[in-house]
mmCIF file of C-alpha atoms in Angstrom:
data_model
loop_
_atom_site.group_PDB
_atom_site.id
_atom_site.type_symbol
_atom_site.label_atom_id
_atom_site.label_comp_id
_atom_site.label_asym_id
_atom_site.label_seq_id
_atom_site.Cartn_x
_atom_site.Cartn_y
_atom_site.Cartn_z
ATOM 1 C CA MET A 364 -71.650 -16.176 -86.074
ATOM 2 C CA PRO A 365 -72.442 -13.018 -84.180
ATOM 3 C CA PHE A 366 -75.784 -12.117 -82.733
ATOM 4 C CA PRO A 367 -76.838 -8.659 -81.534
ATOM 5 C CA LEU A 368 -75.518 -7.773 -78.105
ATOM 6 C CA PRO A 369 -77.842 -6.105 -75.570
ATOM 7 C CA ARG A 370 -77.652 -2.322 -75.231
ATOM 8 C CA LEU A 371 -76.158 -1.130 -71.976
ATOM 9 C CA ALA A 372 -77.037 1.988 -69.967
ATOM 10 C CA ALA A 373 -74.941 5.116 -70.400
ATOM 11 C CA ARG A 374 -74.126 5.434 -66.679
ATOM 12 C CA PRO A 375 -72.675 2.708 -64.460
ATOM 13 C CA THR A 376 -75.464 1.038 -62.544
ATOM 14 C CA ALA A 377 -75.826 -2.296 -60.832
ATOM 15 C CA ALA A 378 -77.978 -3.467 -63.756
ATOM 16 C CA ARG A 379 -75.322 -2.354 -66.263
ATOM 17 C CA ARG A 380 -72.544 -4.101 -64.348
ATOM 18 C CA LEU A 381 -74.663 -7.251 -64.205
ATOM 19 C CA ALA A 382 -75.433 -7.008 -67.938
ATOM 20 C CA VAL A 383 -71.734 -6.574 -68.780
ATOM 21 C CA ALA A 384 -70.815 -9.560 -66.585
ATOM 22 C CA ALA A 385 -73.525 -11.726 -68.163
ATOM 23 C CA LEU A 386 -72.492 -10.628 -71.631
ATOM 24 C CA ALA A 387 -68.845 -11.394 -70.895
ATOM 25 C CA LEU A 388 -69.771 -14.924 -69.877
ATOM 26 C CA CYS A 389 -71.916 -15.448 -72.994
ATOM 27 C CA LEU A 390 -69.699 -13.693 -75.556
ATOM 28 C CA PRO A 391 -67.817 -16.837 -76.654
ATOM 29 C CA LEU A 392 -71.114 -18.554 -77.439
ATOM 30 C CA ILE A 393 -72.552 -15.437 -79.085
ATOM 31 C CA LEU A 394 -69.497 -15.155 -81.310
ATOM 32 C CA GLY A 395 -69.472 -18.845 -82.158
ATOM 33 C CA GLY A 396 -66.727 -19.985 -79.790
ATOM 34 C CA CYS A 397 -67.970 -23.568 -79.891
ATOM 35 C CA MET A 398 -67.895 -23.774 -83.666
ATOM 36 C CA SER A 399 -65.063 -25.264 -85.656
ATOM 37 C CA THR A 400 -62.893 -23.164 -87.927
ATOM 38 C CA PRO A 401 -64.620 -22.736 -91.297
ATOM 39 C CA GLY A 402 -63.045 -24.337 -94.335
ATOM 40 C CA PRO A 403 -62.569 -22.730 -97.762
ATOM 41 C CA ASN A 404 -65.369 -24.785 -99.327
ATOM 42 C CA ASP A 405 -67.905 -24.342 -96.526
ATOM 43 C CA PRO A 406 -71.035 -22.383 -97.404
ATOM 44 C CA LEU A 407 -70.901 -18.700 -96.516
ATOM 45 C CA PRO A 408 -72.651 -17.617 -93.324
ATOM 46 C CA VAL A 409 -76.064 -16.065 -94.041
ATOM 47 C CA LYS A 410 -76.671 -12.686 -92.378
ATOM 48 C CA ALA A 411 -78.773 -9.684 -93.328
ATOM 49 C CA ARG A 412 -76.807 -6.458 -93.720
ATOM 50 C CA GLN A 413 -78.791 -4.698 -90.982
ATOM 51 C CA GLU A 414 -78.241 -7.616 -88.590
ATOM 52 C CA VAL A 415 -74.480 -7.470 -89.161
ATOM 53 C CA GLN A 416 -74.400 -3.680 -88.830
ATOM 54 C CA ASP A 417 -76.401 -3.838 -85.588
ATOM 55 C CA TRP A 418 -74.063 -6.487 -84.185
ATOM 56 C CA ALA A 419 -70.968 -4.431 -85.101
ATOM 57 C CA GLN A 420 -72.495 -1.382 -83.413
ATOM 58 C CA HIS A 421 -73.170 -3.367 -80.239
ATOM 59 C CA MET A 422 -69.693 -4.924 -80.300
ATOM 60 C CA THR A 423 -67.945 -1.551 -80.634
ATOM 61 C CA GLU A 424 -70.116 -0.172 -77.812
ATOM 62 C CA TYR A 425 -69.168 -3.158 -75.663
ATOM 63 C CA MET A 426 -65.456 -2.657 -76.377
ATOM 64 C CA ALA A 427 -65.670 1.055 -75.559
ATOM 65 C CA GLN A 428 -67.593 0.390 -72.342
ATOM 66 C CA SER A 429 -64.997 -2.231 -71.369
ATOM 67 C CA ALA A 430 -62.403 0.523 -71.712
ATOM 68 C CA GLY A 431 -64.508 3.068 -69.824
ATOM 69 C CA LEU A 432 -64.945 5.243 -72.931
ATOM 70 C CA THR A 433 -67.840 6.780 -74.811
ATOM 71 C CA LEU A 434 -68.148 6.489 -78.578
ATOM 72 C CA ASP A 435 -69.002 9.451 -80.786
ATOM 73 C CA ALA A 436 -72.225 7.920 -82.139
ATOM 74 C CA GLY A 437 -72.410 10.382 -85.040
ATOM 75 C CA SER A 438 -69.086 9.097 -86.346
ATOM 76 C CA ALA A 439 -70.303 5.527 -86.908
ATOM 77 C CA GLU A 440 -69.991 4.385 -90.512
ATOM 78 C CA PRO A 441 -70.738 0.982 -92.004
ATOM 79 C CA PHE A 442 -68.963 0.211 -95.285
ATOM 80 C CA PHE A 443 -70.393 -2.612 -97.386
ATOM 81 C CA ASN A 444 -68.357 -4.044 -100.257
ATOM 82 C CA ASP A 445 -68.768 -6.885 -102.722
ATOM 83 C CA CYS A 446 -66.729 -9.999 -102.075
ATOM 84 C CA VAL A 447 -63.937 -10.243 -104.617
ATOM 85 C CA GLY A 448 -62.398 -13.599 -105.513
ATOM 86 C CA ASN A 449 -58.740 -14.488 -106.023
ATOM 87 C CA ASN A 450 -58.969 -13.644 -109.728
ATOM 88 C CA ASP A 451 -60.946 -10.418 -109.189
ATOM 89 C CA GLU A 452 -64.251 -12.159 -109.882
ATOM 90 C CA VAL A 453 -67.418 -10.833 -108.231
ATOM 91 C CA ALA A 454 -70.397 -13.160 -107.820
ATOM 92 C CA GLN A 455 -73.779 -11.658 -108.624
ATOM 93 C CA ASP A 456 -75.573 -13.327 -105.693
ATOM 94 C CA GLY A 457 -75.373 -10.444 -103.206
ATOM 95 C CA ARG A 458 -72.460 -11.695 -101.083
ATOM 96 C CA TYR A 459 -70.751 -8.896 -99.201
ATOM 97 C CA LYS A 460 -68.201 -7.862 -96.584
ATOM 98 C CA MET A 461 -68.688 -5.103 -94.044
ATOM 99 C CA ALA A 462 -66.317 -2.822 -92.183
ATOM 100 C CA TYR A 463 -67.872 -0.814 -89.358
ATOM 101 C CA ALA A 464 -65.918 2.106 -87.903
ATOM 102 C CA VAL A 465 -66.702 4.444 -85.016
ATOM 103 C CA TYR A 466 -64.531 6.853 -83.047
ATOM 104 C CA SER A 467 -64.012 7.981 -79.471
ATOM 105 C CA SER A 468 -62.595 11.412 -78.765
ATOM 106 C CA ALA A 469 -60.911 10.214 -75.570
ATOM 107 C CA PRO A 470 -57.709 12.116 -74.800
ATOM 108 C CA VAL A 471 -54.646 10.497 -76.403
ATOM 109 C CA GLU A 472 -53.015 9.907 -73.007
ATOM 110 C CA GLN A 473 -55.940 7.559 -72.167
ATOM 111 C CA HIS A 474 -55.513 5.423 -75.309
ATOM 112 C CA PRO A 475 -52.908 2.941 -73.982
ATOM 113 C CA GLU A 476 -54.936 2.064 -70.868
ATOM 114 C CA ALA A 477 -58.149 1.828 -72.918
ATOM 115 C CA VAL A 478 -56.526 -0.493 -75.460
ATOM 116 C CA ARG A 479 -55.119 -2.655 -72.639
ATOM 117 C CA LYS A 480 -58.633 -3.066 -71.223
ATOM 118 C CA VAL A 481 -60.093 -3.957 -74.632
ATOM 119 C CA ARG A 482 -57.240 -6.423 -75.210
ATOM 120 C CA ALA A 483 -57.881 -8.125 -71.865
ATOM 121 C CA MET A 484 -61.612 -8.394 -72.611
ATOM 122 C CA LEU A 485 -61.017 -9.822 -76.104
ATOM 123 C CA GLU A 486 -58.451 -12.347 -74.829
ATOM 124 C CA GLN A 487 -60.885 -13.430 -72.117
ATOM 125 C CA GLN A 488 -63.483 -14.002 -74.842
ATOM 126 C CA GLY A 489 -61.163 -16.210 -76.893
ATOM 127 C CA PHE A 490 -59.972 -13.742 -79.507
ATOM 128 C CA LYS A 491 -56.437 -14.132 -80.841
ATOM 129 C CA ILE A 492 -54.363 -10.965 -80.549
ATOM 130 C CA ASP A 493 -52.734 -10.536 -83.964
ATOM 131 C CA GLY A 494 -50.964 -7.239 -83.273
ATOM 132 C CA TYR A 495 -50.483 -4.883 -80.342
ATOM 133 C CA ARG A 496 -48.625 -1.609 -79.777
ATOM 134 C CA GLU A 497 -48.986 1.287 -77.353
ATOM 135 C CA THR A 498 -46.282 3.711 -78.506
ATOM 136 C CA THR A 499 -43.987 4.542 -81.402
ATOM 137 C CA ASP A 500 -40.826 6.532 -80.760
ATOM 138 C CA GLY A 501 -42.065 7.372 -77.252
ATOM 139 C CA LYS A 502 -45.384 8.823 -78.469
ATOM 140 C CA VAL A 503 -48.835 7.310 -77.941
ATOM 141 C CA ASP A 504 -49.689 5.352 -81.083
ATOM 142 C CA THR A 505 -51.935 2.462 -80.061
ATOM 143 C CA VAL A 506 -52.854 -0.439 -82.317
ATOM 144 C CA LEU A 507 -54.738 -3.585 -81.353
ATOM 145 C CA ASP A 508 -55.671 -6.170 -83.988
ATOM 146 C CA ALA A 509 -57.612 -9.264 -82.960
ATOM 147 C CA SER A 510 -59.414 -12.086 -84.745
ATOM 148 C CA GLN A 511 -61.652 -14.998 -83.999
ATOM 149 C CA ALA A 512 -61.080 -18.157 -86.037
ATOM 150 C CA SER A 513 -64.624 -19.525 -85.824
ATOM 151 C CA SER A 514 -66.404 -16.387 -87.064
ATOM 152 C CA ARG A 515 -63.443 -14.885 -88.971
ATOM 153 C CA TYR A 516 -64.389 -11.443 -87.640
ATOM 154 C CA LEU A 517 -61.534 -8.953 -87.269
ATOM 155 C CA ILE A 518 -61.324 -6.262 -84.593
ATOM 156 C CA THR A 519 -59.102 -3.184 -84.663
ATOM 157 C CA VAL A 520 -58.698 -0.443 -82.066
ATOM 158 C CA GLU A 521 -56.141 2.248 -82.849
ATOM 159 C CA THR A 522 -55.054 5.845 -82.394
ATOM 160 C CA THR A 523 -55.707 7.851 -85.561
ATOM 161 C CA THR A 524 -53.506 10.610 -86.949
ATOM 162 C CA GLY A 525 -56.109 13.097 -85.692
ATOM 163 C CA GLY A 526 -55.772 11.794 -82.110
ATOM 164 C CA LEU A 527 -59.085 9.940 -82.032
ATOM 165 C CA LEU A 528 -59.442 6.309 -80.976
ATOM 166 C CA LEU A 529 -60.891 4.179 -83.792
ATOM 167 C CA PHE A 530 -62.955 1.053 -83.066
ATOM 168 C CA GLN A 531 -63.465 -1.140 -86.122
ATOM 169 C CA VAL A 532 -65.131 -4.493 -86.876
ATOM 170 C CA ARG A 533 -64.623 -6.261 -90.227
ATOM 171 C CA THR A 534 -66.546 -9.303 -91.385
ATOM 172 C CA PRO A 535 -65.643 -12.131 -93.711
ATOM 173 C CA CYS A 536 -67.677 -12.658 -96.856
ATOM 174 C CA LEU A 537 -71.355 -13.132 -95.933
ATOM 175 C CA MET A 538 -74.485 -14.096 -97.889
ATOM 176 C CA PRO A 539 -77.709 -12.137 -97.528
ATOM 177 C CA PRO A 540 -80.805 -14.175 -96.677
ATOM 178 C CA ALA A 541 -82.669 -15.532 -99.689
ATOM 179 C CA THR A 542 -85.506 -13.302 -100.737
ATOM 180 C CA SER A 543 -88.780 -14.900 -101.594
ATOM 181 C CA GLY A 544 -90.090 -13.987 -105.015
ATOM 182 C CA PRO A 545 -93.739 -13.691 -106.021
ATOM 183 C CA SER A 546 -95.750 -16.904 -106.052
ATOM 184 C CA SER A 547 -96.781 -18.307 -109.435
#
């Protein structure tokens, strides 16, 4: 399961390059690369909402930095939803899914190269590329979908209809940590 990634400096420095290199080497372990694929009856991973949101923020920053882009921090939005079962049942134990979205206003002509760089980084870290496109009918229309079997996290990077580049992280169903009630 994911752990928060270190924040990196805004400008390229030797320390930033070293941090990115160290992070790239550790990313498979951070994301659970040594874990087996979860089964349908395994207990849900336990993560606090803020911990998951922080990790998604760091991951999108890392993807953008890998592509040489800057994210529009004010555009970041976490969306938390209840987990819904196959028969539309919703457990009342706090389980949730999160989708975290943030945009970059990079010029559209830079999107294909940026998505190629993110794809290369994700492949190097053991992600499976589930979908990839750079153009549609000769126009820039990037889409990159990736997943990791052990954590079941989903990554999307795509050109939006408004010409922005969307970075998105989606989680599987997660359980919040147990809260301790008052002592009797």
